[in-house]
Structure formats: structure tokens, C-alpha cells
XYZ file of C-alpha atoms in Angstrom:
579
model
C 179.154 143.722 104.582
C 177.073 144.945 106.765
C 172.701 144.964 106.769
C 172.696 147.802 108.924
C 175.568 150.793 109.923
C 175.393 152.625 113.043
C 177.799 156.027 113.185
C 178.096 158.629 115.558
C 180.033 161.364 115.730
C 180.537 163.735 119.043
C 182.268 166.376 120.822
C 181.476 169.768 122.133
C 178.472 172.349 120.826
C 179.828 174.538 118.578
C 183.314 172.782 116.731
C 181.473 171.657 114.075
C 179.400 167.758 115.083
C 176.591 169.146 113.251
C 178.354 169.877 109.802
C 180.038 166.823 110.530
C 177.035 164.640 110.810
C 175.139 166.582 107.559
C 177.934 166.111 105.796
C 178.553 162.565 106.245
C 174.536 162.252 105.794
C 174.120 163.886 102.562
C 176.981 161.938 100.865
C 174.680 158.435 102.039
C 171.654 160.067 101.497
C 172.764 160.578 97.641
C 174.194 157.482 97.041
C 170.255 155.994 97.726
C 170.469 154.808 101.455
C 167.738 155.632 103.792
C 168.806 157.226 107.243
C 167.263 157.947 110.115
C 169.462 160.439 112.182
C 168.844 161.851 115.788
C 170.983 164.744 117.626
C 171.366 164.711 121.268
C 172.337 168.480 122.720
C 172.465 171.007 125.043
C 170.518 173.764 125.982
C 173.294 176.617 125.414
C 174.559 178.244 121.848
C 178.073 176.640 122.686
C 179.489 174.138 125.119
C 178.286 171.205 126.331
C 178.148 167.284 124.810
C 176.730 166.937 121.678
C 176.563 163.801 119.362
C 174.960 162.855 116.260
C 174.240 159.290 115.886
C 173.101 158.093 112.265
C 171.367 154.529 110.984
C 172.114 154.165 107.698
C 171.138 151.002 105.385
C 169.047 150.042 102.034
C 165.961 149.258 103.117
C 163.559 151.424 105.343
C 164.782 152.434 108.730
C 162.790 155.278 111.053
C 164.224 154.418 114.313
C 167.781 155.057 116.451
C 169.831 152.065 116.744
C 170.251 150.284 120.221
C 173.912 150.073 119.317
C 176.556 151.646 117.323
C 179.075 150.490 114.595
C 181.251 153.325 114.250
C 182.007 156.472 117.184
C 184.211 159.281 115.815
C 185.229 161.151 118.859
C 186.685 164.993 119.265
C 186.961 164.784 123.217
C 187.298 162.486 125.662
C 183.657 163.016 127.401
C 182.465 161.496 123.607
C 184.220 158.143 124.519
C 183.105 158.048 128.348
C 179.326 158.496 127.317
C 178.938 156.608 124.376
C 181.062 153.680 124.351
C 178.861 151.394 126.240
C 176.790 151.716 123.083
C 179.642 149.748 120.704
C 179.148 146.745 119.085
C 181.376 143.669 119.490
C 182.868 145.169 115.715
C 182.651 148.616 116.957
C 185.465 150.560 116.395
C 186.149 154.084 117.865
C 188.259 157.098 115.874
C 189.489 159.835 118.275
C 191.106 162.558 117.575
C 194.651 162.461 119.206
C 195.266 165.481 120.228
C 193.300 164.878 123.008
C 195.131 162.100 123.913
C 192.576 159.755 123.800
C 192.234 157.224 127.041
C 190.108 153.699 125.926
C 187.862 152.886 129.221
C 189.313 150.065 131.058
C 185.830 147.819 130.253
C 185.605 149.236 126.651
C 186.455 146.040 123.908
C 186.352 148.196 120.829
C 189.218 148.673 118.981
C 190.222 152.889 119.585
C 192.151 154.463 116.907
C 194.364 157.932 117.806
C 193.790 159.661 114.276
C 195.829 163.534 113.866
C 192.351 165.052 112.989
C 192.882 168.483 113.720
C 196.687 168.050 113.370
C 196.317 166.904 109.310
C 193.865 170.200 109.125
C 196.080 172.366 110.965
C 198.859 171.226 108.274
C 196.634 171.878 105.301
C 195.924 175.320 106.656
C 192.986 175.428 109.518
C 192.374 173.181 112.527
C 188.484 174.283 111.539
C 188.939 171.654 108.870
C 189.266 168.538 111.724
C 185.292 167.274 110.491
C 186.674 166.991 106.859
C 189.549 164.567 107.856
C 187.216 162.835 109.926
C 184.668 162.400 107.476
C 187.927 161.157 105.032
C 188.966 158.400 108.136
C 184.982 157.430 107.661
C 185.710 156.861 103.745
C 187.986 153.983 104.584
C 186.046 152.275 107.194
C 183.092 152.044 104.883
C 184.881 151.563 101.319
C 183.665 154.730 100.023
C 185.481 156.769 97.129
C 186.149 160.385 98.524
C 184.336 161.932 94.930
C 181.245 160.342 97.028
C 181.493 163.759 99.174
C 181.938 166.131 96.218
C 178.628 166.662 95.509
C 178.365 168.199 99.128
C 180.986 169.938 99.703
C 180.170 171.840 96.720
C 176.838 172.951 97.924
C 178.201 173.792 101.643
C 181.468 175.780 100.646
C 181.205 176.666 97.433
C 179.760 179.987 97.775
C 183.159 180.444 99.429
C 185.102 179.491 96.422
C 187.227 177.332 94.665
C 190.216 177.138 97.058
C 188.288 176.397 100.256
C 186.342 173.383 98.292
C 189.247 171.880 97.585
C 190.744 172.023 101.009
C 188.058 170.651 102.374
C 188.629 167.435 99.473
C 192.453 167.284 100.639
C 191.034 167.146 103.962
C 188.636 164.707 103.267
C 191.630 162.614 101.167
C 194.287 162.757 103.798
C 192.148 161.931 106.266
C 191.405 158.732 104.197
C 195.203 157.792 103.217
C 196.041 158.428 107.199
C 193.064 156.058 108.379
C 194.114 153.225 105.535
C 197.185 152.922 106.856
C 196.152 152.737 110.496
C 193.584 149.710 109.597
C 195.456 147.823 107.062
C 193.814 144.908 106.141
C 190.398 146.036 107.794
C 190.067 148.845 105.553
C 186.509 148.465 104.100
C 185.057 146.142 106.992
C 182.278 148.269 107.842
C 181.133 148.181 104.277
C 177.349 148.642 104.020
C 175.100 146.653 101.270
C 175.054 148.501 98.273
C 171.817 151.076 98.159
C 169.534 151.219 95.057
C 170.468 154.851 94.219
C 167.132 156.024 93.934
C 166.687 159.729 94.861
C 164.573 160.225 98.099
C 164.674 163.508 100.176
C 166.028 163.752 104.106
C 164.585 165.907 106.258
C 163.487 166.931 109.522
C 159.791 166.965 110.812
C 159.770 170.577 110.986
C 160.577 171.000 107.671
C 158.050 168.707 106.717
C 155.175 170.729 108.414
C 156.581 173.848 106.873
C 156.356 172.386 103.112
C 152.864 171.215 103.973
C 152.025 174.243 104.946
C 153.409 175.985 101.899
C 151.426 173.169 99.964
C 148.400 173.604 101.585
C 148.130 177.794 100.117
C 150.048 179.395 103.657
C 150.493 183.002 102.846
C 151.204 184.528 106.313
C 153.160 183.094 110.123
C 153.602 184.753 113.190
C 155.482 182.803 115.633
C 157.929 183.594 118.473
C 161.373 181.348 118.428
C 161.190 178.612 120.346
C 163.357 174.908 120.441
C 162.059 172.584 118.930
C 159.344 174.716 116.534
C 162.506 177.629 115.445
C 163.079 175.678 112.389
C 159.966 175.848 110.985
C 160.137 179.652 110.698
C 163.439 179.561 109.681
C 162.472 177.832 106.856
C 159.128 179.569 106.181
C 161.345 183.032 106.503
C 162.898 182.135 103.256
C 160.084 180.301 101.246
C 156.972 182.241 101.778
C 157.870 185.804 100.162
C 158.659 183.570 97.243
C 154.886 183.128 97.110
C 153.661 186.855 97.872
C 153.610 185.842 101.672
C 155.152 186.598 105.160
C 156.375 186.027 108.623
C 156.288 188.071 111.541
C 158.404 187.473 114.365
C 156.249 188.396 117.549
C 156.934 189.627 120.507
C 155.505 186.663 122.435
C 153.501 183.569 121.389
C 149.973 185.190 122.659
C 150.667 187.944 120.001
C 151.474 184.982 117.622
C 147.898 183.448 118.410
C 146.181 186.385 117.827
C 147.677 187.779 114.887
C 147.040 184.150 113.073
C 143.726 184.178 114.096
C 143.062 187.883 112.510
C 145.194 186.572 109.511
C 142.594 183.789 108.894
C 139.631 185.987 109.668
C 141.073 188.294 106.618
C 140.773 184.908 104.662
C 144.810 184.253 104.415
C 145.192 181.269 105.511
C 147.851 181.350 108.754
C 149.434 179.665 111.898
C 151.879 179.771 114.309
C 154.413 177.205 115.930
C 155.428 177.053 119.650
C 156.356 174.328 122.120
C 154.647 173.515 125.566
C 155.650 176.776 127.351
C 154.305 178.787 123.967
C 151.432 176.641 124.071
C 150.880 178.039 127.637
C 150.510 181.273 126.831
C 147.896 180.422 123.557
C 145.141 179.086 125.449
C 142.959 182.223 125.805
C 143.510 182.663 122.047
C 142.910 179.373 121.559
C 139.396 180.041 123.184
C 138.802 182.637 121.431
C 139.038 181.001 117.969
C 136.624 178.590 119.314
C 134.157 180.993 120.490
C 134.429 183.387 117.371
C 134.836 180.208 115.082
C 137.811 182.080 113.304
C 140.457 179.111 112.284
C 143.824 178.524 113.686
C 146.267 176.242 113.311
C 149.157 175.497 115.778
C 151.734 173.179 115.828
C 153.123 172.233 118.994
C 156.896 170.376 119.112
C 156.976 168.760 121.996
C 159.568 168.854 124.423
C 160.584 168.219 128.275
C 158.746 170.459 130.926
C 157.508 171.591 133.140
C 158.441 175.108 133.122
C 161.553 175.616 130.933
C 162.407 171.948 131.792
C 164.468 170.210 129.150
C 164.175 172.626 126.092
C 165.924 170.161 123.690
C 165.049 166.833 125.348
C 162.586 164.446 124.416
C 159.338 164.206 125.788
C 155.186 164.029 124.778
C 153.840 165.504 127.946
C 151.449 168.230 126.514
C 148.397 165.535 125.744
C 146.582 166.725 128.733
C 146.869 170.763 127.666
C 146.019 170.393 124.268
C 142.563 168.432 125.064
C 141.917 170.342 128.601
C 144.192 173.253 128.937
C 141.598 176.322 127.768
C 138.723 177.477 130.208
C 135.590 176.843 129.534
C 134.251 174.372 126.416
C 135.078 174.360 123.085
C 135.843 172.270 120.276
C 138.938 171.232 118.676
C 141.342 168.929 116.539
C 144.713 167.178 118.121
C 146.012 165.878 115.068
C 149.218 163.422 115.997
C 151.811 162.806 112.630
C 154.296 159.658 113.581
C 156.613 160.331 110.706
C 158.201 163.023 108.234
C 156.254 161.768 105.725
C 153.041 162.079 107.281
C 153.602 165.346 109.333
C 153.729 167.276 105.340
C 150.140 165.387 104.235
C 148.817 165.400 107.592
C 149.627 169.841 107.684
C 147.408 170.037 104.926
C 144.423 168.134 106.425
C 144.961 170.009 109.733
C 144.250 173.459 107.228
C 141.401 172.229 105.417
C 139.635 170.563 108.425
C 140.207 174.275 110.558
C 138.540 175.934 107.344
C 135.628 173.496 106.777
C 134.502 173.133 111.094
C 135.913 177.084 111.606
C 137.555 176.094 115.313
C 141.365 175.248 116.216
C 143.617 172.759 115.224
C 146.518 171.855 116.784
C 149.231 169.535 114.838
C 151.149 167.989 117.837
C 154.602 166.647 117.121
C 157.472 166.151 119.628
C 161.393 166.878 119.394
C 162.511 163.220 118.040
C 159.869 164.037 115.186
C 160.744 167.250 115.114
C 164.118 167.675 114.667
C 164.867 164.161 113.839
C 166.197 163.752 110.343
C 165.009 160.836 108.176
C 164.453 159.745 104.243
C 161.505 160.483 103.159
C 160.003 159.326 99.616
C 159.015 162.431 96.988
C 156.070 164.218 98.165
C 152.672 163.317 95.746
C 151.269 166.658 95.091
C 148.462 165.355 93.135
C 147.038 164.325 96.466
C 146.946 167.877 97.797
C 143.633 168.791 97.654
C 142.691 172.670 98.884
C 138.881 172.560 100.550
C 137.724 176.017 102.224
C 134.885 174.926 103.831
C 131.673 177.341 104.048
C 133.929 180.100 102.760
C 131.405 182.246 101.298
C 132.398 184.991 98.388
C 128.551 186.864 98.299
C 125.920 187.481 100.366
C 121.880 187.788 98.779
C 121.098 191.592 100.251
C 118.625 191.385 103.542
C 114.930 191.223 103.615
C 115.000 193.426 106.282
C 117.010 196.709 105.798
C 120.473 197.061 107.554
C 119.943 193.513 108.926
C 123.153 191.762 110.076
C 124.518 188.412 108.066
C 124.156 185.222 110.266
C 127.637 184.552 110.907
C 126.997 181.832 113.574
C 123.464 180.601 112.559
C 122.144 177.254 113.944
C 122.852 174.586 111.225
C 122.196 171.134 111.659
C 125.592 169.941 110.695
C 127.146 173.049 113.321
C 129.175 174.776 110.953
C 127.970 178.772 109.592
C 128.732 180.038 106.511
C 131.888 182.741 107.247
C 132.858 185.533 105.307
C 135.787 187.924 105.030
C 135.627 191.313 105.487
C 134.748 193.505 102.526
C 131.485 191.067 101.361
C 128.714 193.061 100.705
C 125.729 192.139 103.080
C 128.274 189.999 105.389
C 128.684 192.487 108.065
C 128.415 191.058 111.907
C 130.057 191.456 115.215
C 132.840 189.219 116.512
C 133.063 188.560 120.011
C 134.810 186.512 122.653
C 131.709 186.689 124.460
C 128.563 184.651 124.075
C 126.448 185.841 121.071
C 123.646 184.623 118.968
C 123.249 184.057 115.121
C 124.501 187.604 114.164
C 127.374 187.990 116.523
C 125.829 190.171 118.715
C 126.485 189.465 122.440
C 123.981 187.458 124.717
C 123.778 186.285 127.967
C 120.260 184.010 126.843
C 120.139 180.937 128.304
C 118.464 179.279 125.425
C 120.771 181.418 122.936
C 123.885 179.776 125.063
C 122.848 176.130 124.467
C 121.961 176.242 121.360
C 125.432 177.754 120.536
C 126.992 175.170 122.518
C 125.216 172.166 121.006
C 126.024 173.973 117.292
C 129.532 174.010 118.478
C 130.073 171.094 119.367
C 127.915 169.172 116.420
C 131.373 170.190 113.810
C 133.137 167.835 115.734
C 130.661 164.475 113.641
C 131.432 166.258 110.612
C 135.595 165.666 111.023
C 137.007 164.706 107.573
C 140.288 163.033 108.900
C 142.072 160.077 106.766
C 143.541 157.160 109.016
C 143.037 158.163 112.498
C 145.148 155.195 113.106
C 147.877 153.825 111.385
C 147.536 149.782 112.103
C 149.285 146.772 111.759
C 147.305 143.719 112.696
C 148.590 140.745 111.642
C 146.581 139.230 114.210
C 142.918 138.227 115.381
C 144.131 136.743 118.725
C 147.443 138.982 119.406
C 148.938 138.386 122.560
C 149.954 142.358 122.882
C 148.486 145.447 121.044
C 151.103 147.990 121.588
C 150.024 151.622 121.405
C 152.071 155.194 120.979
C 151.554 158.384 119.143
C 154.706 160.970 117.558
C 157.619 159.415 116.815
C 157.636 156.328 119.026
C 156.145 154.360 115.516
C 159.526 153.714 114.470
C 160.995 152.130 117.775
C 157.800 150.150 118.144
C 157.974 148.861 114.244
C 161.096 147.881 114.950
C 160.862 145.880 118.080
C 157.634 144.064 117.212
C 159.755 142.913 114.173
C 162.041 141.074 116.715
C 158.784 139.908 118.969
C 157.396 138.752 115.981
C 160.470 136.351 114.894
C 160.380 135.330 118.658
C 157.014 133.393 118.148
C 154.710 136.356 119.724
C 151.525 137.868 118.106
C 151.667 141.542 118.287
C 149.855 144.126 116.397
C 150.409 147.904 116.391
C 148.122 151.181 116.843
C 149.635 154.289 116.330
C 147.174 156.890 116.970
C 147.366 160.127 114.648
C 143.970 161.449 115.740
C 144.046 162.420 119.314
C 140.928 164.574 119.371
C 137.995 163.683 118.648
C 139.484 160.259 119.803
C 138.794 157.252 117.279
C 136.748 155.297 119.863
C 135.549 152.851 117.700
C 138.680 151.808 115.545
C 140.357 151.267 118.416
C 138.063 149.541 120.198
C 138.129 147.315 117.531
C 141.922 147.152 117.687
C 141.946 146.379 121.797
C 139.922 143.477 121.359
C 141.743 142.036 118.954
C 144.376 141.537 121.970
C 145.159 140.096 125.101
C 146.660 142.885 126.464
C 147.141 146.386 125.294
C 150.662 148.207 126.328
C 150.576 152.288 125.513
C 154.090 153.400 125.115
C 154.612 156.839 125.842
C 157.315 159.627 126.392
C 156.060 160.870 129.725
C 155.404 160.011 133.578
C 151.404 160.356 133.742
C 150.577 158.081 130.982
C 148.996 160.513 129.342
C 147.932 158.819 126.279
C 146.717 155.833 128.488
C 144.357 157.849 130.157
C 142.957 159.251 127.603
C 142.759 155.739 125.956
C 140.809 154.659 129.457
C 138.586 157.824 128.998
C 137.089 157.228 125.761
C 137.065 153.365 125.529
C 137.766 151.811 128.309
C 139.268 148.728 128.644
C 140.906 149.500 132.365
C 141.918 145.853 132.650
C 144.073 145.465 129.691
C 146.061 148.664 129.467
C 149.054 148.990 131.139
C 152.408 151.628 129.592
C 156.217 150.907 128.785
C 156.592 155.170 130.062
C 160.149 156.826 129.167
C 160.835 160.775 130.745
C 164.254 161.202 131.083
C 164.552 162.906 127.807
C 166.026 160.493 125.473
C 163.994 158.336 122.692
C 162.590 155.007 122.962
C 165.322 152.789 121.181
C 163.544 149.364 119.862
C 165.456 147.132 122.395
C 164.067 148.939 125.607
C 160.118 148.340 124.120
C 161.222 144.837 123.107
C 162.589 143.968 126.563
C 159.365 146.032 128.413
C 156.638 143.907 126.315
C 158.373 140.484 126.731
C 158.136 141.542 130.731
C 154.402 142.493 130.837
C 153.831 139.351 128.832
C 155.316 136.970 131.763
């Protein structure tokens, strides 16, 4: 049996890898195994590689594997890209009506299986997946009822007679692939998974349910890769709950209208990715400035410019902490898993509410759109805190006297109200103003509404800025990332760790303000500190340099050609730098 199974399944955009991989997915997911699945594709609605590679096993896994165990190939560019990837017990099932070629340095066994010929037979070639996912049944010892379950939620709505021709499918594909493999039938068994129920989903859904949690009534957002699915799934979910989203016509519309959502006292955001974010940064300067809330997630992806729109990559550091003119205040708020991007949602709304600036929630496309088991959500811990939302105003001394909106306060933050409290009318400007809103050019007025500004930023109610493991007082390495890297990290310092080295890990899920002293404690608990980081720049490095220093000991493992860290690539890196 094996610890840990590695399958991947590819062919062109738009014949059905997806469905293929969810539906292969599901079934493991419900039998109790914990998965951790990444898609790679193209940048078009059809054509194109695409493949969908899937770790499956009992015990934790939030990482993609170096290798693979199992490639189940519609085309022949499938083979030619992903072969090198095989194990020495890899195997590879190809459909043959391609006429599937094996590469001349490819070991793995490759297995011509009538996938879309069997469908074609039982009545549509559309059916090719199903057989496939049947041909996967034998490899792994797995009883074909194990897919009933989901092909009962996907088809059914399409009745009776197309669920079960997607079982015959599913069965001949199985019978077909048994005889084929003989005796091997069942070798890539997996160890048996506890059965426990656990959810699998993608980062963005994960933001979108913590935003549900944490009292969201209204989105505006333009569509945008990798930040779409978020409004998709707030589209459905939110008039469930008396709320709404508005598709804009451009992400500074988006900006704006959350902003005037939150100064209604709904709480609101919007979702973009880097060339979204782009366009936000005026609004985002004027939240700061009129101390109005707003919340943006950003999904990374590869830039600049349109760049790599569904490629990998955590290059928008630098814009989120510098990208708006002039100076204000803000949260960069960094999630590393699934898991954490739902809790971490809800701090990002209370924290906007309670210091009245911006907060962005920065995730990146492997986080994003990166599908993984996640444990039941603990709503008990969602906690709903408003800040210096005030509900009624004591009438003025002074007759017709405006409310102090943006008074000096020693801790920086104002009491706010919505519109409609009596005695809480004010102006709201993007330009300089004093206590009342009104504007002012007063050079004392300016710094003291500068230094109030900035004061919110000591008052930052944040759990875990970093997530730590230090196992060490004397570690030979501290390696450092942010987003989704955790998993790949995890993973390799496992295998450093059972090579005799002493590493610890930082993963840093507070970007701004930066956690200077936690991980200054952290840095010199180590030899050497290694930042690993999807971009060129070394963005997180420098920022790391900026606010603690430490110029001798950092050095980065940096990835940008738009594919994931795997665990292999940091383990190899470290054990170089360590030399």
C-alpha cells in the first residue's frame, strides 16, 4: 500500500480535466482522505494544456508532490510534459485513440485504454472522464459505489438515465483496466483513511465563507482570475442573507462603491488581482484619508501588466505597502492556508471597523484556487467587533455645531457614525480636514491628523502574526515565506529535519504593520535565515531587511516562472546555502 498517492490527470482546456479531477476528488475526499490538489492552465476559455495533479493520503498533506504515482492522459502533449514527473512505480493510462507514443527515456509502464471508444459505445464520447475515473478504480482497489455519491450530485439534476451512464462508464472502464493489469490490479492501493468528514475547498471559497461569517451584506467586484470565484460564490450565498453583489464596470468603481457601502454601515469589499489592485489605489487613499473601511482581497498572480493571469506568483508586496500616493495607514494581512484565509477574513473586517482605514487580505493563485481538506469551521470563535461604531450622538452645546468625526484621540481612532444619526452630521473629504471634516490646509491641523492616523496602527488586534515552528534555540536555518509556500516549506524541513539539520519555520501572516519583534526573536534563534518567495525582487526579504534588519543572515530560495514551490526544490536550495 501506499503512504502517499500522487494522480494527475491532463489533456486539453475544455474536454472535461476539471470534472475529471473533482470527480475523482470528491469520491477520496468522502471516503476521509485529505487532498491537496493544484490545477495548472491556460489563459484562454478553451485550448491549451491543462492538468490536474492531486496528493491524496490519511494524514495531513497541504503541498504538491515532487513526483507522481498515477498520469491519466487524453493527448499526447499530457505524456511529453509530465512524464518526467513518474515515479519508479508510476504508471501512465492514455487514452488510445490518440495512439499513444511512450517517450524513448520514459520507464513507466503506459497503458492504451479505449476511453472515449467504451463512452462512444455506451452512447457519448463526452463520457471518456467517467471510464477514466473507472480505469482509476482498479489501480487503487476502490469499489465503483465509492463514486455514487458524486455522480449523483453532478448529474442528477439531469436524471436518472444519464446517472447511470455515467456508473456503466465508470464500471466498464474498471472491468477494461482489470484486465489490462492482471495481477497488479490494486497496487497503487492507498492506506485506509479514517472516514471522518472534513470539507475541500479552494482559498477563495474560504475568504468568501469568512466573509459571509463575519455579517457581509453587500460586494462589488469586477471579474478577474484568480479573485472570479469568490463572487461567483458570493452571487449565490449573499441574497440568501438579505444581501448583494454588483458586478462593476471596473475595479475603481468596485473600490468606491465598497467604501460608500461601509460608510452606510453595511459592511462590504471587493476582490481583484494585481492589475485590479492597480486601479484601487486612489480609492484606497481615500479610505485612509476619510477613515471609511475597506476591505480588499488581492489573489495574487504573475505580472507585470496582464503577465501570467493564471500563473503563480506573490509579486504585489511592494504595491500593497507603497503603491498609494501620499501616507496613510493600513493592514496587509497574509493567510498561508484554506483554513486560515476563512478566520483570518473575519479579523481583516473587524480590525477595518475598529482602526476605520483599509485592509487588504493578500492571497496568491496556489492559495487561491488551490483545493485542499480543510477541518469544520468553529463558529463559536467568530466573534463580530464594530469598533467606535456609534448609534447616538448627545445634541451640541453650540447650536448647528458639526459632530467630530475625526477628533484627536489618544489611541487615533474617532468615533464614526452612519448617516441618519441625529447630531452626527459632518463633511467627508479626500482632502485634508480637521476634527469636523471640514477641509484645511493648517499646518498644525495636518500633523496632528497625520500623527492621529497613524497612532491606529499600536492599537492592531491581530492573532498570530506568525505562524512558527521552532524546534530549535540554535537552528542552523530559519526559513521564511508568506501565502501558500507554508505547505512546501513544512514539508521539506520534515526531510531536513530527518537529515540531522536544525531548522525552524516563520511564516509571516501579518505583513503590515510588520511583526518586528517576533521575528526578531525568530532570526536570532538561527544561523542563517533563507526567505522563500514566489517572485524575482525578493520582495518579502526586503521588507524583512527594512523593518529588522539582519542584512547578513538573509539570503532567498526565489521561484517566478509561474509554477509552485514543490518541497524537493526548497529542500535541495537550503541544503546549498547551508554548504
Amino acid at each position: 500500500m501506499l503512504h502517499q498517492l500522487s494522480w494527475k490527470v491532463g489533456g486539453q482546456q475544455g474536454e472535461g480535466i476539471e470534472s475529471t479531477g473533482e470527480i475523482f476528488s470528491m469520491a477520496m475526499n468522502r471516503l476521509g482522505y485529505f487532498l491537496y490538489g493544484y490545477r495548472h492552465f491556460s489563459s484562454r476559455i478553451k485550448g491549451g494544456h491543462t492538468n490536474n495533479k492531486i496528493t491524496v493520503r490519511a494524514t495531513e498533506v497541504r503541498a504538491i508532490t515532487d513526483d507522481l504515482d498515477i498520469l491519466v492522459a487524453f493527448d499526447q502533449e499530457t505524456i511529453d510534459v509530465n512524464y518526467h514527473e513518474l515515479t519508479e512505480k508510476g504508471i501512465i493510462l492514455a487514452d488510445a485513440k490518440f495512439n499513444p507514443a511512450q517517450p524513448e527515456d520514459c520507464k513507466a509502464p503506459l497503458f492504451a485504454v479505449p476511453f472515449t471508444e467504451i463512452a462512444t459505445e455506451l452512447g457519448t464520447s463526452l463520457m471518456k472522464n467517467m471510464v477514466a475515473i473507472g480505469a482509476t478504480a482498479s489501480l487503487l482497489n476502490l469499489e465503483d459505489e465509492v463514486f455514487q455519491s458524486v455522480v449523483n450530485e453532478i448529474f442528477g439534476r439531469k436524471g436518472e438515465v444519464v446517472v447511470q451512464k455515467n456508473m456503466e462508464a465508470i464500471a466498464k472502464g474498471h472491468e477494461v483496466m482489470n484486465e489490462l493489469l492482471g495481477e497488479r490490479v490494486g497496487d497503487w492501493e492507498v492506506v485506509k483513511a479514517d472516514g471522518k468528514h472534513r470539507m475541500f475547498m479552494i482559498g477563495n471559497d474560504a475568504v468568501a465563507l469568512g466573509a459571509l461569517a463575519a455579517g457581509v451584506r453587500f460586494m462589488a467586484a469586477y471579474p478577474i482570475t484568480p479573485a472570479s470565484e469568490i463572487m461567483e460564490y458570493l452571487i449565490d450565498k449573499l441574497p440568501e442573507v438579505g444581501g448583494a453583489v454588483i458586478q462593476t464596470e471596473d475595479e475603481i468603481a468596485a473600490a468606491t462603491m465598497a467604501i460608500g457601502a461601509n460608510y452606510g454601515g453595511v459592511r462590504s469589499f471587493t476582490a481583484s488581482a494585481g492589475p485590479g489592485l492597480s486601479l484601487m489605489m486612489e480609492a484606497i487613499g481615500l479610505s485612509g484619508m476619510t477613515e471609511q473601511p475597506l476591505i480588499i482581497v488581492d489573489t495574487q498572480r504573475g505580472g507585470p501588466s496582464t503577465g501570467l493571469p493564471t500563473k503563480q506568483e506573490q509579486s504585489d508586496l511592494m504595491a500593497m505597502l507603497y503603491g498609494t500616493h501620499g501616507e496613510i495607514p493600513k493592514v496587509v494581512i497574509a493567510p498561508s492556508t484554506a483554513e486560515e484565509a476563512f478566520y483570518d477574513t473575519i479579523q481583516a473586517f473587524n480590525i477595518a471597523e475598529e482602526l476605520q482605514l483599509p485592509v487588504i487580505i493578500l492571497t496568491d493563485l496556489q492559495l487561491a484556487l488551490g483545493k485542499q481538506t480543510v477541518e469544520p469551521f468553529d463558529y463559536s470563535k467568530v466573534e463580530i467587533r464594530r469598533g467606535k461604531l456609534v448609534d447616538s450622538v448627545e445634541a451640541p452645546e453650540i447650536d448647528k455645531a458639526y459632530f467630530k468625526r475625526y477628533e484627536t484621540t489618544t489611541d487615533g481612532v474617532s468615533p464614526r457614525v452612519i448617516p441618519g444619526v441625529e447630531h452626527g452630521i459632518h463633511h467627508v473629504t479626500g482632502v485634508e480636514h480637521d476634527e469636523t471634516g471640514k477641509p484645511s490646509e493648517a499646518p498644525s491641523n495636518r500633523a496632528a491628523q497625520m500623527e492621529k492616523r497613524f497612532r491606529k496602527l499600536d492599537a492592531i488586534n491581530f492573532k498570530e502574526p506568525i505562524y512558527a515552528r521552532t524546534e530549535h534555540e540554535d537552528a542552523d536555518v530559519l526559513v521564511v515565506g508568506f501565502n501558500s509556500t507554508r505547505g512546501a516549506i513544512d514539508e521539506a524541513l520534515e526531510r531536513l529535519t530527518n537529515q540531522g539539520m536544525k531548522v525552524n519555520h516563520a511564516q509571516v501572516r501579518l505583513i503590515h504593520p510588520f511583526p518586528v519583534e517576533e521575528m526578531q526573536a525568530l532570526m536570532a534563534k538561527a544561523k542563517k535565515v533563507v526567505v522563500v518567495e514566489n517572485n524575482f525582487t525578493g520582495q518579502l526579504a526586503n521588507i524583512m531587511k527594512m523593518n529588522v534588519g539582519g542584512h547578513n543572515k538573509i539570503t532567498t530560495i526565489n521561484k517566478y516562472d509561474g509554477t509552485p514551490f514543490l518541497p524537493g526544490e526548497i529542500e535541495t536550495k537550503v541544503k546549498e546555502l547551508l554548504k
